[in-house]
Amino acid sequence: MKKVKFIQQLSDTSCGLACMAMILDYYGHEANLYELCCDFENSRDGLSIRDIKNIASYFGLDSKASEILNVKTFLGNKIVEPYIALTSNAHYIVVEKHNEHSVVFIDPEQGRITEDISNFANNISGIVIFFSPNRKFTKKKKHNNFFKILKIGKIDIKRLCYISLISILVQSLTLLLPLLTRFIIDNVISKGEMYHLGMLISVFSLIIFYALFSFIRTKLIIIVEKRYIFTLKDKIVGKIFTLPMKFFDSRSSGEIVTRINNLDSLEKIISSGISSLLIDLSTIIIAFIAMAMISLYFTLIITCFAIFLFIVLYFLLKKLEEKNSNFISSKELTQGYLMEIFSNLLFLKVSAKGDVSYTKWKEMFSNELKFDVERENYLNIFQTFISIYRLVPNLLILILGGLEVQQHMMSLGSLMSFLSLVSLLLSPITLIVQNCFQFQFCFTILDRVFDIIYTPEEKNQFSISKLPPFEMMTFRNLSFAYSSAYKVIYDISLTIKKGERIAIVGRTGCGKTTLIKLLLRLYDVEKNTILYNGNDINLFDLNSYRKSFGVVLQNDVMFNDTVISNIDLTHSHSMEDVISAASLAELDIEINNMPMGYYTSIGDNGNNLSGGQRQRLAIARAILQNPEIMIFDEGTGQLDTITEKKIMDNLKHKGITQIFITHRLSNAQEYDNIVVMDNGKIIDSGKHDELCGKEGMYKRLFETSYN
């Protein structure tokens, strides 16, 4: 039976797409997973059964989803084709084969696993999806990612050509040594002649030219490497800032940082690997020609050894791909979790949960090391094989060549020269083989890098570049779903006028924050469902539109820098503007009482400040942007009631529209309109006194907050 190729998921929720990629590959359609992620939207909740069936239909696969009531009985039947199964923890896997004792399946996160049939039956939900190709199905070979990454990084072809030419020259000089050895043995030593001046000058000239050209070649390689990696990192990091929010919903910051850090590995693998490949190929060609000139028979023997090596390499590389994927994925998870630990260190200390997080990290790191050891052991087996491989041809040629020398069919100088050439030939061949392992690792990294590069940017097809002064924001029958499974916002209609102070309240998870994300165009909405001054928000330039908002979150990002640098992130505002923003945020007096005033360091993530100071610093940062609308997503939760009211009044005097998402209702009387949400719907709205006069959710929320 044909094996299913392991394709690793690129994010926490892309297991369904990874399984579909494996099924497609099994039937002959080799699809890159990052291309599937681009073509078929993978939400933060992953794919539903319906989504998988739709993708299968798109590619020409008939699919049938079934619910298995008795899993053990089902597994006792013989199933030929692989199928997708849903586990009890809502994770998709591909079942390759099973018998009455065990099941072999491919987990898109962990790789190929063999499990006892009882354990498997306990962990499976009973939902399976079968596939079969129809007439629409077409086979396709995967595109070569290697040349794509060269194009993206704008590899310096001109300098690579120079490196190639110099490499050929350097290797030609290297190959003169065996020929010189042959000449000295056959024409000087065997005849008892003395070394003459011309020969010594030739040898020293050879050394000088070799050193000079080697220096120039290395210098060119360094230039190509550094320019390439700078261009590549610049493009990828720049691309991250243009990606839609849904990309980050299913990928942790640790995963993304690890992918960017892995580009450093690509620097050596790609630029040095290419130049090394050019050098090694030129050496092999020249060595083969020189060897054939000495003995065609022995050259054919060495050629057979080389072919055998590359056949072994082909099969080893296929196995290594899965081990590389497991290692890189586990490394991403470990580094991602470590970043989460450091960003929540204060909480872990005060809650005495540090040992729990440490234990979990240690388990994840042990798993990473386990995959790394498996990978290194596999490489070690091949390195041992290479060592033996380099020894055998030399011994064989020495024995056969010795016989020919005894029979006067070959001179001793020719044999010594040929043995030197064999060593020179085997060295670049083994280097090429080692580079192939490096390139295999590189291809695994590339799939994860291309997940960033080929994700479509945020939509910004605007017809109005300059945003007019804000007058009114209208939500018109707005509905939204993160996935096709269920909606989180239902038929919202709401009007917000200039200068108003609006509160959006409701139980946790009712859709308040999602509504604000839609307002900020972090997710796409249907045409004419959100209007700015009567115009669809998608008509405006995205950057211009977002600059009209000042957003304050519950835990805003703080940088390990000074107060002024955290207020003025762009360093483009005057000191007067910064002080004015801090004053409106009721923070100026406290800043002036700090040791270095506005140039006081706030520490990592603002740890040198109190919670209230951090929130007011975030408010000052938002005010400095001179927004038309201020949005507070629990952005005043750590302020006392008096300070909160002062800031609200300061913003009111500036004519700034204020939208509060809040659970705290201590200043409820100050709002012009209070919108009550539940289960994604607006269930009530009005002023505080009006809503408290009714028996409803708002009254219960207010009484709970007050008590």
Tab-separated table of C-alpha atoms in Angstrom, residues 67-79 97-101 117 121 126:
chain	number	residue	atom	x	y	z
A	67	GLU	CA	-20.513	8.786	12.138
A	68	ILE	CA	-19.198	5.458	13.395
A	69	LEU	CA	-21.269	4.188	16.306
A	70	ASN	CA	-19.021	1.238	17.152
A	71	VAL	CA	-15.422	2.279	16.453
A	72	LYS	CA	-13.870	-1.107	17.304
A	73	THR	CA	-16.192	-2.947	14.901
A	74	PHE	CA	-15.457	-0.392	12.178
A	75	LEU	CA	-11.694	-0.772	12.674
A	76	GLY	CA	-12.075	-4.524	12.275
A	77	ASN	CA	-13.145	-3.978	8.655
A	78	LYS	CA	-10.520	-3.683	5.923
A	79	ILE	CA	-10.249	-0.132	4.542
A	97	LYS	CA	-4.163	1.743	7.694
A	98	HIS	CA	-5.455	-0.473	10.478
A	99	ASN	CA	-5.885	-4.118	11.338
A	100	GLU	CA	-7.446	-6.015	14.227
A	101	HIS	CA	-4.567	-5.061	16.570
A	117	ILE	CA	-6.672	-0.283	18.628
A	121	ALA	CA	-11.000	3.815	19.782
A	126	GLY	CA	-16.478	8.537	15.630
